[in-house]
Tab-separated table of C-alpha atoms and ligand atoms in Angstrom:
chain	number	residue	atom	x	y	z
A	204	MET	CA	31.590	-0.412	-41.262
A	205	LYS	CA	33.576	1.871	-39.028
A	206	ASN	CA	29.979	5.015	-39.078
A	207	TYR	CA	27.756	1.199	-38.022
A	208	ILE	CA	30.057	0.798	-35.062
A	209	GLN	CA	29.196	4.320	-33.417
A	210	PHE	CA	25.626	4.273	-34.665
A	211	VAL	CA	25.755	0.913	-32.391
A	212	LEU	CA	27.223	2.128	-29.959
A	213	ILE	CA	25.290	5.730	-29.530
A	214	CYS	CA	21.773	3.441	-29.665
A	215	GLY	CA	23.206	1.029	-26.680
A	216	LEU	CA	24.176	4.524	-24.783
A	217	LEU	CA	20.960	6.260	-25.730
A	218	CYS	CA	19.653	2.221	-24.163
A	219	SER	CA	20.722	2.884	-21.180
A	220	LEU	CA	20.107	6.266	-20.269
A	221	ALA	CA	16.332	5.331	-20.785
A	222	CYS	CA	16.113	2.723	-18.604
A	223	ILE	CA	17.999	4.638	-15.694
A	224	ASN	CA	15.522	7.074	-16.247
A	225	ASN	CA	12.784	4.542	-16.377
A	226	THR	CA	12.101	4.999	-12.280
A	227	GLU	CA	8.408	2.906	-11.058
A	228	ASP	CA	5.950	6.461	-10.303
A	229	VAL	CA	4.168	4.684	-7.151
A	230	THR	CA	1.818	7.664	-6.536
A	231	GLY	CA	-0.268	7.686	-9.914
A	232	PRO	CA	-2.988	4.922	-10.392
A	233	LEU	CA	-3.229	1.034	-10.621
A	234	PRO	CA	-1.900	0.435	-14.641
A	235	ASP	CA	-5.344	-1.545	-16.249
A	236	ASP	CA	-4.200	-4.433	-16.388
A	237	GLU	CA	-3.113	-4.507	-12.314
A	238	VAL	CA	-6.367	-6.375	-11.279
A	239	ILE	CA	-6.250	-7.059	-6.933
A	240	GLU	CA	-8.857	-10.050	-5.722
A	241	ASN	CA	-8.799	-12.360	-3.067
A	242	VAL	CA	-6.561	-11.075	-1.212
A	243	SER	CA	-5.472	-13.380	1.618
A	244	TYR	CA	-5.242	-11.288	5.113
A	245	SER	CA	-2.163	-13.839	6.196
A	246	ALA	CA	-0.310	-13.327	2.953
A	247	SER	CA	-0.957	-9.884	1.244
A	248	VAL	CA	-2.255	-7.829	4.583
A	249	GLN	CA	-0.785	-8.241	7.712
A	250	PRO	CA	3.289	-8.454	5.802
A	251	ILE	CA	2.067	-4.868	4.765
A	252	PHE	CA	1.598	-3.674	8.890
A	253	ASN	CA	4.406	-5.918	9.602
A	254	ASN	CA	6.821	-3.783	7.485
A	255	ALA	CA	5.355	0.058	7.692
A	256	CYS	CA	2.784	0.062	10.602
A	257	VAL	CA	3.625	-2.325	13.675
A	258	SER	CA	6.851	-0.469	14.538
A	259	CYS	CA	4.774	2.071	16.065
A	260	HIS	CA	1.260	0.038	16.314
A	261	GLY	CA	1.958	-3.486	17.473
A	262	SER	CA	2.056	-3.882	21.232
A	263	SER	CA	-1.691	-3.546	23.445
A	264	GLY	CA	-3.928	-0.271	23.768
A	265	GLY	CA	-5.345	1.580	20.681
A	266	VAL	CA	-4.780	0.503	17.221
A	267	ASN	CA	-2.921	-3.312	17.771
A	268	LEU	CA	-1.437	-4.267	13.453
A	269	SER	CA	0.036	-7.268	15.156
A	270	SER	CA	-2.722	-9.971	14.210
A	271	TYR	CA	-5.871	-10.767	12.427
A	272	ALA	CA	-7.286	-10.468	16.127
A	273	GLN	CA	-5.729	-8.024	17.530
A	274	LEU	CA	-7.020	-5.474	14.219
A	275	MET	CA	-10.030	-6.553	14.871
A	276	ASN	CA	-10.812	-6.134	18.062
A	277	SER	CA	-8.294	-2.574	18.111
A	278	VAL	CA	-10.356	0.752	18.976
A	279	GLY	CA	-8.659	3.596	18.352
A	280	ASN	CA	-9.313	6.857	20.194
A	281	ASN	CA	-11.209	8.665	17.087
A	282	TYR	CA	-12.354	6.382	15.238
A	283	GLY	CA	-13.852	4.126	17.377
A	284	SER	CA	-14.719	0.173	16.625
A	285	ASN	CA	-14.757	1.306	12.625
A	286	LEU	CA	-11.113	0.421	11.701
A	287	VAL	CA	-12.773	-1.934	10.077
A	288	VAL	CA	-16.077	-2.137	8.772
A	289	ALA	CA	-16.263	-5.798	6.546
A	290	GLY	CA	-17.228	-4.874	3.333
A	291	ASN	CA	-16.787	-0.969	3.093
A	292	ALA	CA	-13.880	-0.355	2.914
A	293	ASP	CA	-14.943	3.676	2.145
A	294	ALA	CA	-16.128	3.203	5.477
A	295	SER	CA	-13.248	2.232	7.774
A	296	GLY	CA	-10.857	4.345	9.345
A	297	LEU	CA	-7.819	2.485	9.106
A	298	VAL	CA	-8.315	3.314	5.324
A	299	ASP	CA	-9.117	6.306	5.433
A	300	LYS	CA	-5.933	6.952	7.939
A	301	ILE	CA	-3.614	5.165	5.117
A	302	GLU	CA	-5.257	7.194	2.090
A	303	PRO	CA	-4.412	11.287	1.632
A	304	ASP	CA	-5.577	13.291	3.562
A	305	PRO	CA	-7.387	11.970	6.649
A	306	GLN	CA	-10.525	12.965	8.118
A	307	ILE	CA	-8.695	13.198	11.664
A	308	GLY	CA	-5.465	13.450	12.121
A	309	GLY	CA	-1.952	13.255	9.794
A	310	ARG	CA	-1.732	10.607	7.029
A	311	MET	CA	-0.352	7.064	7.888
A	312	PRO	CA	2.323	5.613	8.467
A	313	VAL	CA	3.735	8.397	10.098
A	314	GLY	CA	6.578	9.836	8.333
A	315	GLY	CA	5.915	8.358	4.728
A	316	SER	CA	3.306	6.558	2.555
A	317	LEU	CA	1.897	3.232	1.408
A	318	THR	CA	2.277	2.398	-1.951
A	319	ASN	CA	-1.519	2.612	-4.388
A	320	THR	CA	-1.090	-1.326	-4.887
A	321	GLN	CA	-0.686	-2.120	-0.741
A	322	ILE	CA	-3.531	0.669	-0.310
A	323	GLU	CA	-5.341	-1.331	-3.399
A	324	THR	CA	-4.496	-4.951	-1.454
A	325	ILE	CA	-5.708	-3.553	2.153
A	326	ARG	CA	-9.464	-2.371	0.731
A	327	VAL	CA	-9.843	-5.010	-1.540
A	328	TRP	CA	-9.286	-7.166	1.810
A	329	ILE	CA	-11.842	-4.780	3.221
A	330	ASP	CA	-14.254	-4.620	0.676
A	331	GLU	CA	-14.229	-8.874	-0.036
A	332	GLY	CA	-15.532	-9.331	3.892
A	333	ALA	CA	-12.228	-8.444	6.009
A	334	GLN	CA	-11.813	-12.265	6.603
A	335	ASN	CA	-9.351	-14.183	8.177
A	336	ASN	CA	-7.984	-15.936	5.290
B	1034	HEC	C1	5.736	6.255	14.050
B	1034	HEC	C2	4.830	5.824	14.285
B	1034	HEC	C3	3.896	5.307	13.841
B	1034	HEC	C4	3.419	4.483	12.047
B	1034	HEC	C5	4.672	3.672	11.493
B	1034	HEC	C6	2.372	4.248	12.008
B	1034	HEC	N1	1.490	5.659	12.929
B	1034	HEC	FE1	-0.776	4.977	12.524
B	1034	HEC	N2	-0.491	6.660	14.309
B	1034	HEC	C7	0.555	7.321	14.869
B	1034	HEC	C8	0.296	7.605	15.841
B	1034	HEC	C9	0.794	8.925	16.777
B	1034	HEC	C10	-1.143	8.130	15.778
B	1034	HEC	C11	-2.270	9.140	16.649
B	1034	HEC	C12	-2.600	10.252	15.927
B	1034	HEC	C13	-2.661	9.821	14.552
B	1034	HEC	O1	-4.572	9.644	14.482
B	1034	HEC	O2	-2.338	11.155	13.670
B	1034	HEC	C14	-1.799	7.055	14.879
B	1034	HEC	C15	-3.199	6.872	14.926
B	1034	HEC	C16	-3.730	6.239	14.037
B	1034	HEC	C17	-4.562	5.608	13.186
B	1034	HEC	C18	-5.862	6.365	14.518
B	1034	HEC	C19	-6.750	5.126	15.309
B	1034	HEC	C20	-8.297	6.153	15.413
B	1034	HEC	O3	-8.385	5.491	16.283
B	1034	HEC	O4	-7.360	7.580	16.649
B	1034	HEC	C21	-5.060	4.577	12.848
B	1034	HEC	C22	-6.073	3.861	11.799
B	1034	HEC	C23	-3.578	3.882	12.378
B	1034	HEC	N3	-2.552	5.152	12.443
B	1034	HEC	C24	-3.191	3.337	11.448
B	1034	HEC	C25	-1.351	3.351	10.935
B	1034	HEC	C26	-1.033	2.325	9.936
B	1034	HEC	C27	-2.539	1.337	9.076
B	1034	HEC	C28	0.125	2.718	9.484
B	1034	HEC	C29	0.634	1.958	8.621
B	1034	HEC	C30	0.832	1.604	7.542
B	1034	HEC	C31	0.730	3.554	11.164
B	1034	HEC	N4	-0.888	4.106	11.667
B	1034	HEC	C32	1.645	3.708	10.489
B	1034	HEC	C33	1.592	6.836	14.522
B	1034	HEC	C34	2.204	5.474	13.890
């Protein structure tokens, strides 16, 4: 009986250690079962910008990510009006800048990076037509 209790206690200890080490890897590929589709700009894209970009890109001039209208009217110094090319995430300067090794300048946001899920959300929204939805 005493051995059994020790066995149960050790199992519990090992399980809790395993849980502590179970930190989520946000830089790896998306899990296979995570399919992102029908992305809403207002519900899913704008919150990413509000959280990670608007502190620097929230006022007039250049890249303004504070609303759909501001984004679509934005003209970048380098990417011009090709920040969002509706239907083509690969051709969109905005996507180039949030992925590793952009063609021009450093990766956005300055001092960090979005998660793969956030990047995929923005990519899918553009590929689905960059609608004001
Ligand atoms: C701490 C301030 C800061 C934050 C936060 C930030 N940016 Fe930037 N961003 C800059 C600066 C400075 C530049 C100009 C230098 C460069 O292009 O690397 C820039 C340039 C850009 C450009 C290039 C525009 C062009 O055509 O020249 C894009 C697109 C962009 N940012 C998107 C984003 C997005 C999307 C986010 C959020 C995920 C973000 N930025 C967060 C400061 C910031």
